[in-house]
Structures are given as C-alpha cells and as structure tokens.
Coordinates of C-alpha atoms in Angstrom, one line a residue:
M1 CA 103.2 98.9 -8.7
R2 CA 103.2 98.2 -5.0
R3 CA 105.7 95.5 -4.3
V4 CA 109.4 95.6 -4.9
A5 CA 111.0 98.7 -3.9
S6 CA 110.3 99.9 -0.6
C7 CA 108.8 99.7 2.8
L8 CA 107.7 102.6 4.9
A9 CA 111.0 103.4 6.6
A10 CA 109.4 105.1 9.6
V11 CA 109.0 101.8 11.3
A12 CA 107.7 101.8 14.8
T13 CA 108.9 98.3 15.9
A14 CA 110.8 95.4 14.5
A15 CA 107.5 93.5 14.4
S16 CA 105.9 96.1 12.3
L17 CA 108.9 96.1 10.0
A18 CA 108.4 92.4 9.4
A19 CA 104.7 93.1 8.8
C20 CA 105.6 95.2 5.8
G21 CA 105.8 91.9 4.0
S22 CA 108.5 90.2 2.0
L23 CA 109.8 92.6 -0.6
G24 CA 107.8 95.4 0.9
R25 CA 105.0 97.4 -0.6
L26 CA 105.1 100.5 -2.8
S27 CA 102.8 102.7 -0.9
A28 CA 101.7 103.2 2.7
D29 CA 98.3 101.6 2.2
P30 CA 97.7 98.0 1.0
P31 CA 97.1 98.1 -2.8
A32 CA 93.7 97.4 -4.2
T33 CA 93.5 94.1 -6.0
P34 CA 92.8 94.4 -9.7
E35 CA 90.3 91.6 -9.9
T36 CA 88.8 91.2 -6.5
S37 CA 89.0 92.7 -3.1
S38 CA 87.3 89.9 -1.3
P39 CA 88.1 86.2 -1.3
S40 CA 84.4 85.5 -1.5
K41 CA 84.3 87.2 -4.9
A42 CA 87.2 85.4 -6.4
P43 CA 86.7 84.1 -9.9
T44 CA 85.6 80.5 -10.0
G45 CA 87.4 77.8 -11.8
S46 CA 84.7 77.5 -14.4
R47 CA 84.9 81.0 -15.6
A48 CA 86.5 81.5 -19.1
G49 CA 89.7 83.4 -19.1
E50 CA 92.7 84.6 -21.1
Y51 CA 96.0 82.9 -20.6
L52 CA 99.6 83.3 -21.7
V53 CA 100.7 79.8 -22.7
F54 CA 104.5 79.4 -22.9
Y55 CA 105.7 76.6 -25.2
A56 CA 109.0 74.7 -25.4
A57 CA 111.5 75.6 -28.1
G58 CA 110.2 74.7 -31.5
R59 CA 106.8 73.5 -30.1
Q60 CA 104.5 76.4 -31.0
N61 CA 102.4 74.3 -33.4
D62 CA 102.1 71.5 -30.9
A63 CA 101.0 74.0 -28.3
V64 CA 98.3 75.4 -30.6
V65 CA 97.0 71.9 -31.3
T66 CA 96.8 71.2 -27.6
I67 CA 94.9 74.5 -26.9
K68 CA 92.3 73.6 -29.5
R69 CA 92.1 70.0 -28.3
A70 CA 91.4 71.3 -24.8
G71 CA 88.5 73.3 -26.1
G72 CA 90.3 76.7 -26.2
E73 CA 91.1 79.1 -29.0
T74 CA 94.2 81.1 -29.7
T75 CA 93.9 84.9 -29.7
G76 CA 97.5 86.1 -30.4
G77 CA 101.0 85.6 -29.0
D78 CA 104.6 86.6 -29.3
T79 CA 107.1 84.4 -31.1
R80 CA 110.0 86.5 -29.8
L81 CA 109.2 85.4 -26.2
G82 CA 107.7 82.0 -27.1
Y83 CA 104.1 82.2 -25.9
V84 CA 100.6 82.0 -27.3
M85 CA 97.6 83.9 -26.0
A86 CA 94.6 81.6 -25.5
R87 CA 91.1 81.7 -24.3
G88 CA 89.7 78.7 -22.4
D89 CA 87.3 77.6 -19.6
G90 CA 89.0 77.7 -16.2
D91 CA 90.9 75.0 -14.3
A92 CA 90.0 72.1 -16.6
F93 CA 91.5 74.0 -19.6
V94 CA 94.7 74.8 -17.6
H95 CA 95.2 71.2 -16.5
A96 CA 94.7 69.9 -20.0
L97 CA 97.5 72.3 -21.2
G98 CA 99.8 71.4 -18.3
S99 CA 99.7 67.7 -19.2
D100 CA 101.4 68.3 -22.6
Q101 CA 105.2 68.4 -22.7
A102 CA 105.0 71.1 -25.4
I103 CA 103.8 73.5 -22.8
V104 CA 106.2 74.8 -20.1
G105 CA 104.0 77.3 -18.3
V106 CA 100.5 78.8 -18.2
S107 CA 99.6 82.1 -16.5
P108 CA 96.3 84.0 -16.4
D109 CA 96.5 87.3 -18.2
R110 CA 95.8 89.4 -15.2
R111 CA 97.7 91.4 -12.5
I112 CA 100.9 89.5 -11.6
G113 CA 103.2 92.2 -10.4
F114 CA 103.7 95.5 -8.7
A115 CA 106.5 97.8 -7.8
A116 CA 107.6 99.3 -4.7
S117 CA 108.2 102.5 -2.8
R118 CA 106.5 104.3 0.1
P119 CA 106.1 107.9 1.2
V120 CA 108.0 108.7 4.3
A121 CA 106.2 110.0 7.4
G122 CA 107.7 112.4 9.9
T123 CA 108.5 116.0 10.6
F124 CA 110.8 117.7 8.2
P125 CA 113.0 120.8 8.8
D126 CA 111.7 123.8 6.9
E127 CA 113.6 125.2 3.9
S128 CA 115.5 127.7 6.0
S129 CA 117.4 125.0 7.8
F130 CA 119.1 123.9 4.6
T131 CA 122.0 125.8 3.0
R132 CA 121.0 126.9 -0.5
A133 CA 123.1 125.5 -3.3
N134 CA 125.4 127.8 -5.3
P135 CA 123.3 129.9 -7.7
S136 CA 124.8 128.0 -10.6
G137 CA 123.7 124.7 -9.1
E138 CA 120.3 123.0 -8.4
P139 CA 118.4 124.6 -5.6
L140 CA 117.6 121.4 -3.7
A141 CA 121.0 119.8 -4.1
P142 CA 121.8 120.2 -0.4
R143 CA 119.1 117.7 0.4
Q144 CA 120.7 115.1 -2.0
W145 CA 123.0 113.2 0.3
D146 CA 122.5 110.2 -2.0
M147 CA 124.2 112.0 -4.9
K148 CA 127.1 113.1 -2.8
M149 CA 127.6 109.5 -1.5
I150 CA 128.1 108.1 -5.0
G151 CA 129.9 111.2 -6.4
A152 CA 127.2 112.0 -8.8
D153 CA 127.3 115.7 -7.9
R154 CA 130.9 115.8 -9.2
A155 CA 130.4 113.4 -12.0
N156 CA 127.6 115.3 -13.7
T157 CA 129.9 118.3 -14.1
K158 CA 132.3 116.1 -16.0
I159 CA 130.2 113.5 -17.7
P160 CA 126.5 114.4 -17.4
G161 CA 125.6 111.7 -20.0
S162 CA 125.0 111.7 -23.7
R163 CA 121.7 112.5 -25.4
K164 CA 122.4 109.4 -27.5
V165 CA 121.8 107.2 -24.5
L166 CA 118.2 106.0 -24.0
V167 CA 117.1 105.0 -20.5
G168 CA 113.9 103.1 -20.3
V169 CA 111.8 103.3 -17.1
I170 CA 109.3 100.3 -16.8
D171 CA 107.0 101.6 -14.2
T172 CA 103.7 103.4 -13.6
G173 CA 104.6 106.1 -16.1
I174 CA 106.6 109.3 -16.1
D175 CA 105.3 112.9 -15.7
G176 CA 106.9 114.1 -18.9
K177 CA 105.7 117.7 -18.3
H178 CA 107.4 118.0 -14.9
P179 CA 109.8 121.0 -15.2
D180 CA 112.6 118.9 -13.8
I181 CA 112.1 116.0 -16.2
A182 CA 110.7 117.6 -19.4
P183 CA 114.0 118.6 -21.0
N184 CA 115.2 114.9 -21.0
F185 CA 111.9 113.2 -21.8
N186 CA 111.6 111.5 -25.1
R187 CA 107.9 111.6 -25.9
E188 CA 108.2 110.2 -29.4
L189 CA 109.7 106.9 -28.2
S190 CA 107.6 106.6 -25.0
R191 CA 104.8 104.0 -24.9
N192 CA 102.0 103.0 -22.6
F193 CA 101.3 99.3 -22.6
V194 CA 98.3 99.4 -20.2
T195 CA 94.7 100.5 -20.3
D196 CA 93.2 102.0 -17.1
K197 CA 90.5 99.8 -15.5
P198 CA 88.2 102.0 -13.4
K199 CA 86.8 98.9 -11.6
D200 CA 87.7 95.3 -11.4
E201 CA 85.4 92.5 -12.5
N202 CA 83.6 92.5 -9.2
G203 CA 82.7 96.2 -9.4
D204 CA 85.3 97.3 -6.8
S205 CA 87.4 100.4 -7.5
L206 CA 90.8 99.7 -9.2
D207 CA 92.4 102.5 -11.1
G208 CA 89.5 105.0 -10.5
A209 CA 87.9 107.1 -13.2
C210 CA 89.6 107.3 -16.5
E211 CA 91.4 110.6 -17.2
V212 CA 90.8 110.3 -20.9
S213 CA 87.9 108.8 -23.0
T214 CA 90.0 105.9 -24.2
C215 CA 91.2 105.0 -20.7
K216 CA 94.7 104.8 -22.1
D217 CA 96.7 107.6 -20.5
P218 CA 99.1 109.8 -22.5
V219 CA 102.7 108.7 -22.5
D220 CA 103.7 111.8 -20.5
Q221 CA 101.4 111.0 -17.6
D222 CA 101.9 109.2 -14.3
D223 CA 98.9 108.9 -12.0
D224 CA 100.9 107.1 -9.3
G225 CA 104.1 109.0 -8.9
H226 CA 106.5 106.0 -8.5
G227 CA 107.8 106.0 -12.0
T228 CA 108.3 109.8 -11.9
H229 CA 110.4 109.5 -8.8
V230 CA 112.5 106.8 -10.4
A231 CA 113.0 108.7 -13.6
S232 CA 114.0 111.9 -11.7
T233 CA 116.6 110.1 -9.8
I234 CA 118.1 108.8 -13.0
A235 CA 118.1 111.9 -15.1
S236 CA 116.6 115.1 -13.7
P237 CA 118.5 117.7 -15.8
L238 CA 121.0 120.5 -14.8
N239 CA 118.5 123.3 -15.3
H240 CA 118.7 125.3 -12.0
I241 CA 115.4 123.7 -10.9
G242 CA 115.0 121.4 -8.0
I243 CA 117.5 118.5 -8.2
A244 CA 119.9 116.8 -10.6
G245 CA 119.8 113.1 -11.4
V246 CA 122.7 110.8 -11.6
A247 CA 123.0 111.2 -15.4
P248 CA 121.3 114.6 -16.1
G249 CA 122.2 114.6 -19.8
V250 CA 120.6 111.3 -21.0
Q251 CA 117.1 110.8 -22.5
L252 CA 114.3 109.2 -20.5
V253 CA 111.8 106.8 -22.3
N254 CA 108.6 106.0 -20.5
I255 CA 107.8 102.3 -21.1
R256 CA 104.8 102.0 -18.9
A257 CA 103.7 98.6 -17.7
G258 CA 102.0 99.5 -14.5
Q259 CA 98.3 100.4 -13.8
D260 CA 97.3 103.7 -12.2
S261 CA 96.7 101.7 -9.1
G262 CA 100.3 100.5 -9.1
F263 CA 99.7 96.9 -10.3
F264 CA 101.5 95.2 -13.2
F265 CA 100.0 92.6 -15.6
L266 CA 102.3 90.0 -17.1
K267 CA 101.7 90.8 -20.7
P268 CA 102.4 94.5 -20.5
S269 CA 105.6 93.8 -18.6
L270 CA 106.8 91.4 -21.3
D271 CA 105.7 93.8 -24.1
A272 CA 107.6 96.6 -22.4
L273 CA 110.9 94.6 -22.3
A274 CA 110.5 93.5 -25.9
Y275 CA 109.8 97.1 -27.0
A276 CA 112.8 98.5 -25.2
A277 CA 114.9 95.9 -27.0
D278 CA 113.5 96.7 -30.4
I279 CA 114.0 100.5 -30.3
G280 CA 117.5 100.5 -29.0
V281 CA 117.1 101.4 -25.3
D282 CA 120.5 101.1 -23.6
V283 CA 119.5 100.4 -20.0
V284 CA 116.2 99.7 -18.3
N285 CA 115.1 100.2 -14.7
M286 CA 112.7 97.7 -13.2
S287 CA 111.7 98.6 -9.7
Y288 CA 109.1 95.9 -9.2
Y289 CA 108.6 92.2 -8.8
V290 CA 106.2 89.7 -10.3
D291 CA 103.2 88.8 -8.3
P292 CA 101.1 86.9 -7.0
W293 CA 104.0 84.7 -5.9
L294 CA 106.5 86.3 -3.6
F295 CA 108.7 83.3 -4.4
N296 CA 108.1 81.5 -7.7
C297 CA 108.7 77.8 -7.3
A298 CA 108.7 75.6 -10.4
D299 CA 108.0 72.4 -8.5
N300 CA 106.8 73.0 -4.9
K301 CA 104.9 69.9 -3.7
S302 CA 102.6 72.1 -1.5
D303 CA 101.3 73.9 -4.6
S304 CA 98.6 72.6 -6.9
E305 CA 99.5 71.8 -10.5
K306 CA 97.7 75.0 -11.7
E307 CA 99.8 77.0 -9.3
R308 CA 103.0 75.4 -10.4
L309 CA 102.1 76.1 -14.1
E310 CA 101.6 79.8 -13.2
Q311 CA 104.9 80.1 -11.4
R312 CA 106.7 78.3 -14.2
A313 CA 105.1 80.7 -16.7
I314 CA 106.3 83.7 -14.6
I315 CA 109.9 82.3 -14.4
T316 CA 110.0 81.3 -18.1
G317 CA 108.3 84.4 -19.5
M318 CA 110.4 86.9 -17.7
Q319 CA 113.6 85.0 -18.4
R320 CA 112.8 84.9 -22.1
A321 CA 112.1 88.6 -22.1
V322 CA 115.3 89.4 -20.3
D323 CA 117.3 87.2 -22.7
Y324 CA 115.7 88.9 -25.7
A325 CA 116.5 92.4 -24.3
R326 CA 120.1 91.5 -23.4
G327 CA 120.5 90.0 -26.9
K328 CA 119.5 93.4 -28.3
G329 CA 122.0 95.3 -26.1
V330 CA 119.8 96.3 -23.1
T331 CA 121.3 96.4 -19.7
L332 CA 118.7 95.4 -17.0
V333 CA 118.7 96.8 -13.5
S334 CA 116.2 95.7 -10.8
A335 CA 115.4 96.6 -7.2
L336 CA 116.1 93.6 -4.9
G337 CA 113.1 94.0 -2.5
N338 CA 112.2 95.3 0.9
G339 CA 111.3 92.2 3.0
S340 CA 114.5 92.3 5.3
T341 CA 115.0 88.8 4.0
D342 CA 118.1 86.8 3.1
L343 CA 116.9 85.7 -0.4
G344 CA 119.5 82.9 -0.5
K345 CA 117.9 81.2 2.5
P346 CA 114.2 81.5 2.2
A347 CA 112.3 78.9 4.3
V348 CA 108.7 80.1 4.6
D349 CA 106.5 82.2 2.3
K350 CA 103.5 83.7 4.1
D351 CA 102.5 86.2 1.4
S352 CA 101.7 84.0 -1.5
P353 CA 99.6 83.7 -3.6
G354 CA 98.9 87.4 -3.2
Y355 CA 96.0 87.2 -5.5
P356 CA 93.1 87.0 -4.9
R357 CA 93.4 88.9 -1.7
G358 CA 93.0 86.5 1.2
S359 CA 94.5 83.6 -0.7
E360 CA 97.8 83.8 1.1
R361 CA 98.9 80.7 3.0
I362 CA 102.0 79.5 4.8
R363 CA 104.1 77.3 2.6
K364 CA 107.6 75.9 3.0
I365 CA 110.1 77.0 0.3
D366 CA 113.8 76.7 -0.5
N367 CA 116.4 78.5 -2.6
S368 CA 115.1 76.9 -5.8
C369 CA 112.2 79.4 -5.5
L370 CA 112.9 82.7 -7.2
N371 CA 112.0 86.3 -6.8
V372 CA 111.4 87.7 -10.3
P373 CA 112.9 89.7 -11.9
A374 CA 115.5 90.3 -9.2
E375 CA 116.7 86.7 -9.4
T376 CA 116.2 86.3 -13.2
K377 CA 119.5 85.6 -14.9
G378 CA 121.0 88.6 -16.6
V379 CA 119.5 91.1 -14.3
I380 CA 121.6 93.4 -12.0
S381 CA 120.0 93.5 -8.6
I382 CA 120.4 96.3 -6.2
T383 CA 120.3 96.5 -2.4
A384 CA 119.6 99.8 -0.5
V385 CA 121.9 101.7 1.9
G386 CA 121.2 104.6 4.2
P387 CA 123.3 107.8 4.6
S388 CA 125.9 106.1 6.8
G389 CA 126.4 103.4 4.1
R390 CA 124.9 100.6 6.1
K391 CA 122.4 98.3 4.4
A392 CA 119.0 99.7 4.9
I393 CA 117.0 97.8 7.5
Y394 CA 114.2 97.0 5.1
S395 CA 116.4 95.9 2.2
D396 CA 116.5 92.3 1.1
Y397 CA 120.0 90.7 0.8
G398 CA 121.8 87.5 -0.1
V399 CA 125.3 86.6 -1.3
E400 CA 123.9 85.1 -4.5
Q401 CA 121.3 87.7 -5.1
A402 CA 122.9 91.1 -4.3
D403 CA 124.9 92.4 -7.2
L404 CA 125.4 96.0 -6.1
A405 CA 124.3 98.5 -3.5
A406 CA 123.1 102.1 -3.9
P407 CA 121.4 104.8 -1.8
G408 CA 117.8 103.9 -1.1
G409 CA 117.1 105.8 2.1
D410 CA 116.7 104.7 5.7
V411 CA 115.1 107.0 8.2
L412 CA 116.4 104.9 11.1
D413 CA 120.1 105.1 10.0
G414 CA 121.3 107.2 12.8
K415 CA 120.1 108.6 16.2
G416 CA 116.4 108.6 16.3
G417 CA 114.4 108.8 13.1
S418 CA 114.9 111.5 10.4
P419 CA 112.9 111.6 7.1
T420 CA 115.7 113.6 5.5
R421 CA 117.6 110.3 5.3
S422 CA 115.2 109.3 2.5
I423 CA 115.6 110.0 -1.2
L424 CA 114.2 113.2 -2.7
A425 CA 113.0 113.3 -6.3
A426 CA 110.4 114.7 -8.6
A427 CA 106.6 114.1 -8.0
P428 CA 103.7 114.9 -10.3
E429 CA 101.7 117.9 -9.0
A430 CA 98.4 116.2 -10.1
V431 CA 99.1 113.2 -7.9
L432 CA 100.0 115.3 -4.9
R433 CA 96.8 117.4 -5.3
A434 CA 94.7 114.2 -5.7
S435 CA 96.1 112.8 -2.5
G436 CA 95.7 116.0 -0.6
K437 CA 99.4 116.6 -0.1
I438 CA 99.2 120.2 -1.4
D439 CA 96.5 122.8 -0.9
R440 CA 94.6 124.8 -3.5
S441 CA 97.3 127.4 -3.6
G442 CA 100.0 124.8 -4.2
K443 CA 101.5 124.9 -0.7
P444 CA 102.6 121.4 0.6
K445 CA 100.4 120.1 3.4
T446 CA 102.5 117.1 4.4
A447 CA 106.1 116.9 5.5
D448 CA 107.2 114.5 2.8
V449 CA 106.6 117.0 0.0
V450 CA 108.9 119.8 -1.0
R451 CA 108.1 122.7 -3.4
D452 CA 110.7 124.6 -5.4
C453 CA 109.6 127.9 -7.0
T454 CA 113.0 129.0 -8.3
G455 CA 112.7 131.1 -11.4
G456 CA 109.0 131.8 -10.9
S457 CA 107.4 128.5 -11.7
C458 CA 106.9 125.8 -9.1
S459 CA 107.8 122.1 -9.2
Y460 CA 107.3 119.4 -6.6
Y461 CA 109.4 116.7 -5.0
Q462 CA 108.8 113.9 -2.6
Y463 CA 110.8 111.8 -0.1
L464 CA 110.6 108.1 -0.6
D465 CA 112.5 105.0 0.7
G466 CA 113.2 101.7 -0.8
T467 CA 115.2 99.5 -3.1
S468 CA 113.0 101.1 -5.8
M469 CA 115.0 104.2 -5.0
A470 CA 118.3 102.5 -4.9
A471 CA 118.0 100.8 -8.4
P472 CA 117.7 104.1 -10.4
H473 CA 121.0 105.3 -8.9
A474 CA 122.7 102.2 -10.4
T475 CA 120.8 102.7 -13.7
G476 CA 122.1 106.3 -13.8
V477 CA 125.7 105.1 -13.3
A478 CA 125.2 102.5 -16.1
A479 CA 124.0 105.4 -18.3
I480 CA 127.2 107.3 -17.6
L481 CA 129.3 104.3 -18.6
I482 CA 127.4 103.8 -21.8
S483 CA 127.8 107.5 -22.6
R484 CA 131.5 107.1 -22.3
F485 CA 132.1 103.7 -23.9
G486 CA 129.2 103.1 -26.1
E487 CA 129.5 102.8 -29.9
P488 CA 127.0 103.8 -32.6
G489 CA 124.0 101.5 -32.7
T490 CA 120.2 101.3 -32.8
G491 CA 118.7 104.2 -31.0
G492 CA 122.0 106.1 -30.8
V493 CA 124.7 104.2 -29.1
T494 CA 125.1 100.7 -27.7
L495 CA 127.3 98.8 -25.3
A496 CA 127.1 95.1 -24.6
P497 CA 125.3 94.4 -21.3
A498 CA 128.1 92.2 -20.1
T499 CA 130.5 95.1 -20.6
V500 CA 128.3 97.5 -18.7
E501 CA 128.0 95.0 -15.9
K502 CA 131.8 94.5 -15.7
L503 CA 132.3 98.3 -15.6
L504 CA 129.7 98.8 -12.9
Y505 CA 131.4 96.2 -10.8
Q506 CA 134.9 97.6 -11.6
T507 CA 133.9 101.1 -10.6
A508 CA 131.9 100.3 -7.5
K509 CA 133.3 101.1 -4.1
R510 CA 134.0 97.9 -2.3
K511 CA 132.4 97.5 1.1
A512 CA 132.9 94.5 3.5
C513 CA 130.4 92.9 5.7
P514 CA 130.0 94.6 9.1
S515 CA 131.8 93.2 12.1
P516 CA 130.3 91.2 13.7
R517 CA 128.6 89.8 10.6
A518 CA 125.3 89.4 12.4
Y519 CA 124.3 93.0 12.3
A520 CA 121.7 94.0 14.9
Y521 CA 119.3 96.8 13.8
E522 CA 117.8 98.5 16.9
V523 CA 114.2 99.6 16.1
Y524 CA 112.7 101.5 19.0
G525 CA 113.8 99.0 21.7
E526 CA 113.6 95.9 19.6
V527 CA 116.3 94.1 17.6
D528 CA 116.2 92.7 14.1
T529 CA 119.4 90.8 13.1
H530 CA 120.6 90.3 9.6
T531 CA 123.7 88.2 8.8
C532 CA 126.1 89.2 6.0
E533 CA 128.0 86.5 4.2
G534 CA 130.9 86.8 1.7
G535 CA 134.0 89.0 1.5
A536 CA 134.7 92.6 0.5
S537 CA 134.7 91.7 -3.2
K538 CA 131.2 90.1 -3.1
N539 CA 128.9 89.8 -0.1
G540 CA 125.2 89.6 0.7
F541 CA 124.7 93.2 1.9
Y542 CA 126.5 95.2 -0.8
G543 CA 127.2 92.8 -3.6
R544 CA 130.3 94.0 -5.4
G545 CA 130.1 97.4 -3.7
I546 CA 128.2 100.7 -3.7
V547 CA 127.8 102.2 -7.1
D548 CA 130.2 105.1 -7.8
A549 CA 129.2 107.7 -10.4
W550 CA 132.5 109.6 -10.1
Q551 CA 134.6 106.5 -10.8
A552 CA 132.3 105.7 -13.7
A553 CA 133.0 109.2 -15.1
T554 CA 136.7 109.0 -14.7
V555 CA 137.8 105.3 -15.0
K556 CA 140.3 104.8 -17.8
P557 CA 139.2 102.6 -20.7

C-alpha cells in the first residue's frame, strides 16, 4: 500500500517534491514490486495467467463463451460486480477477449494498487517540552493539533460515536491488540482478503517470511503499520492511553486488502468493498489508489489495446464495487493523492504503467483519464491541510476532484521544518521493532516514534504525513453523523450515503482559495506554485471546506 496517501513531507527541494511522484508513495523507500523487481524479468506475453474479465450488463454467458473460444477456462467470478475469473495464455488470449463487445475490461489478477503515507524525518522535541493533558484526558492529546483544528477534542466529549456504527478500514490491516485500538476493534467481523507472498514469481523478496504457517495473517495483525495509523485516527478510544480518535466510541472493522509489503491486488480490493456492503458497514476509509496506472485512460491512443483493456477493467470494476457498496448503505471516503497535481488538468503521466518496474513511459493524457478510486463516482475525496489550514504542499487538488479537506500534516507549513506538524497516531510495536525504530528495551530510537507508558503498559505512536492521514479524519466525522442520525439497519444502524455526504458538506468549515489564487510554496529557496480555482463554497484546494467534528456533533437535524 504505497501510493495514495502521502509523500515524505520533509522535502529538501521543490524538485525532490516533484520526484515523490504523482499521488506520492506510502513509505520512504520505493516499494518492492510484487511480481518482478527488474524489467528483464518481466513476465512474457506467452505465460498463462489469471484474469478478471468484466462483462457488459446481461452478457455473462456471452463472456464465458468468448473465454472458452479463446482457449481459456473460467475459474470463478462475482455476479455482484459483473466479472468472471478466467485462465488463459498471455496477450493473444487478452486480445481475443477484447475484440468481443460482451467484454468491457480485462485485468491481470495481480498487484494493481497501493496506498500511501510516509514516516516523517526530523528532530522532535522530547516529551518534557509538551504540556501534559488533564489527568482525565488522553496523555498525548497536546500533540494532536489536528483534532483541535476540526473540533474533535470537544466533539468526542459530547458525541463520541455509537457502538452500533461500523467503520471499515480497507488497508494493510489493523493491529487489533494495540492498547489504543483494542477496545474498539471488532475481531468477529474483521476479514483478511490477502495471502502473504514471501517472494514474487522471480524469486525476489515481496512480503518476506510468513508469520503463520498458512501465510494468511490473523485479522488483528498489521505488518505494515499504515492501516493501524488510519484506524487510530478514526477511532482510538477515550481510555487515558495515548491519543483519542475523531470518533472514539465507534467500532473498527479490519477489511484487509493490502499485502504486508503495502501493495494491493484488484480482486481483494473488490472483495473488501463487497464484504463491507454485505455485513452492514456504515463508512469505509480507502487511503490508496489503483495501480499500475497513475491515470486510468479508457481510450488513450498512446496505449496498446491490452493496456486499454486493463485500464477499462480498473475503472469499471471499482465503479461497480462502489455502486454496490453505496447501494447497501456504505459511505465511501478516499485520500485524493500526494502528487502536488491539479487532477482536473493532467497533461503528462510519467509514472505509468508502474508495473513491472521500469515499464514507465511518458504519455500525454487529459481529464478523461481517472485516478481510481478518488475520481470514482460516489466516492468522497479528501485533500490534506497543514496546521495553518493551508493546503499541504504535497496534496493533489482540483475543483472537480476535491470534495473536502482535512488535516493531513505538512512539516513545511510554517517557519522552517517541524515534524510535529505531522499527524500522530498508533503504530504496531512489532513493525517498529522489525524496522529498528525501537531498541530491545522498547525505547524509541528514531524521532518519528513516541512511546506512552501511562498506567504501566506501553503503547507506540508514529508521526506520518499525507492525504492518507487526512481521509480518516473525514471518515471519523462521517461516523459521528451516522451515530447521530442513523436508523436501525444491517450491522446496527444505517444512513444513506447521499445523506451522509450532504451533512458532511453542510457541517464543513468553508475556506476560500488563497489570494492570490496562484499560491507559491517556498521549499528551501525554490518555489512550487499551485493555482486554486472555484469559490468559497467549492474550490480545488478545500472542496466544500475543512471537515468539522464539532459541527457534526451539534448541528440540528
């Protein structure tokens, strides 16, 4: 899960900011590719493979006939989302399918997505430089500028959220044993839709050694840390440990679709959305985007027919999954991305296809090309702001694409660089140990990790930046609204996604474009200019405004 949520905020230059890549990457180091780490080892077109074959409405039987005529075989499928799983031999098989009007898209069943957030580098003040919270509050609350910005610190004393509200986190997993997550973690409903792959097909390391004999991690495990950070921001409880989330009274459901290495495969992502819909989840957080195409173009003349079919499959499959979930009452929230890009005016894509590694090329694109799921219809997309309320330098934007804004962190938002302008949330101890961030005694070795041992037992937290960190703030506010206005339904309560969206917009704090609209970010002597379009009620930097938990907790019906 390395792509959609954040870029390392401690950027040295404007050029290095751009080098973070469109939509940014989840972690500081480039992710390992799940199937190959070298272009010379890329699978050949003659190699048999598994494919998701999306068929036109009412054309399932025709699609099956075409698959068999092309020499392939069906191995499964999902009628809810309109696709058949098929096995066939390489490019010839794909081309044969693409020539039939019954088939609208064909995608390999492999990694096609990953999320986004990065650890923040820098020197942090020690604990003594912070004023401790009131003994009745959360010990690390003084570090949570983000919760103060949106009024969550006040809102959670009034409307902490209902236990009947289920929040799904589609991510790398959730550390359900973390002391600041466990009270709100629903282990019974949580599911893991991925199986760890120690190595890819070329023998290169992917997820690393399996932690269990089946290579299918328990539902309360997160070997990456990204999903735990997201979940903590949404709903860390009021328990006098560490921090509090936006909606500390709701339940968290781990709906894992990301590998240990941080990558997403298409089928687990679709399965996760369908599962969330079927069990009555109320709101889902998606801090990732679908890869290998940074921009998915249905009919780009510079792409081969096979590539077009894959991009159509991504667009079609995710749209169907979103439609299915919304039809079952699921509100969907997504990170917008970290490429410092106006998504309404894309002109060049230098990062696609991101798989296999080394396949990237420069291609001209236009606004018909979509970032998925951020630009999928029915998804609420979130830009990131720093402590001053300005759009974060890394955050993507666009008057069509930006629905709302929320705190995501920005170390450069102010004089000099300060890591404490990032977002602090829970981190799995095992991940921190494995990455060398804490020593054998449990003491943090790096500046981005905070330990809280209030009450005798210790829990760990990490500073991260990104639109991945912004999205869960909006998801938490949605959970507050559903807690207040939801009615009895599957899973506990339900509230129509259109109603949740309307209330999110109604309660957001309006924020106009900066003046001048061409805002110049100064990055260590260099300038990066982003232009904001639209008015105070809807613009490309902040959408309909910055989410407001206090207003959500107090707005009249």
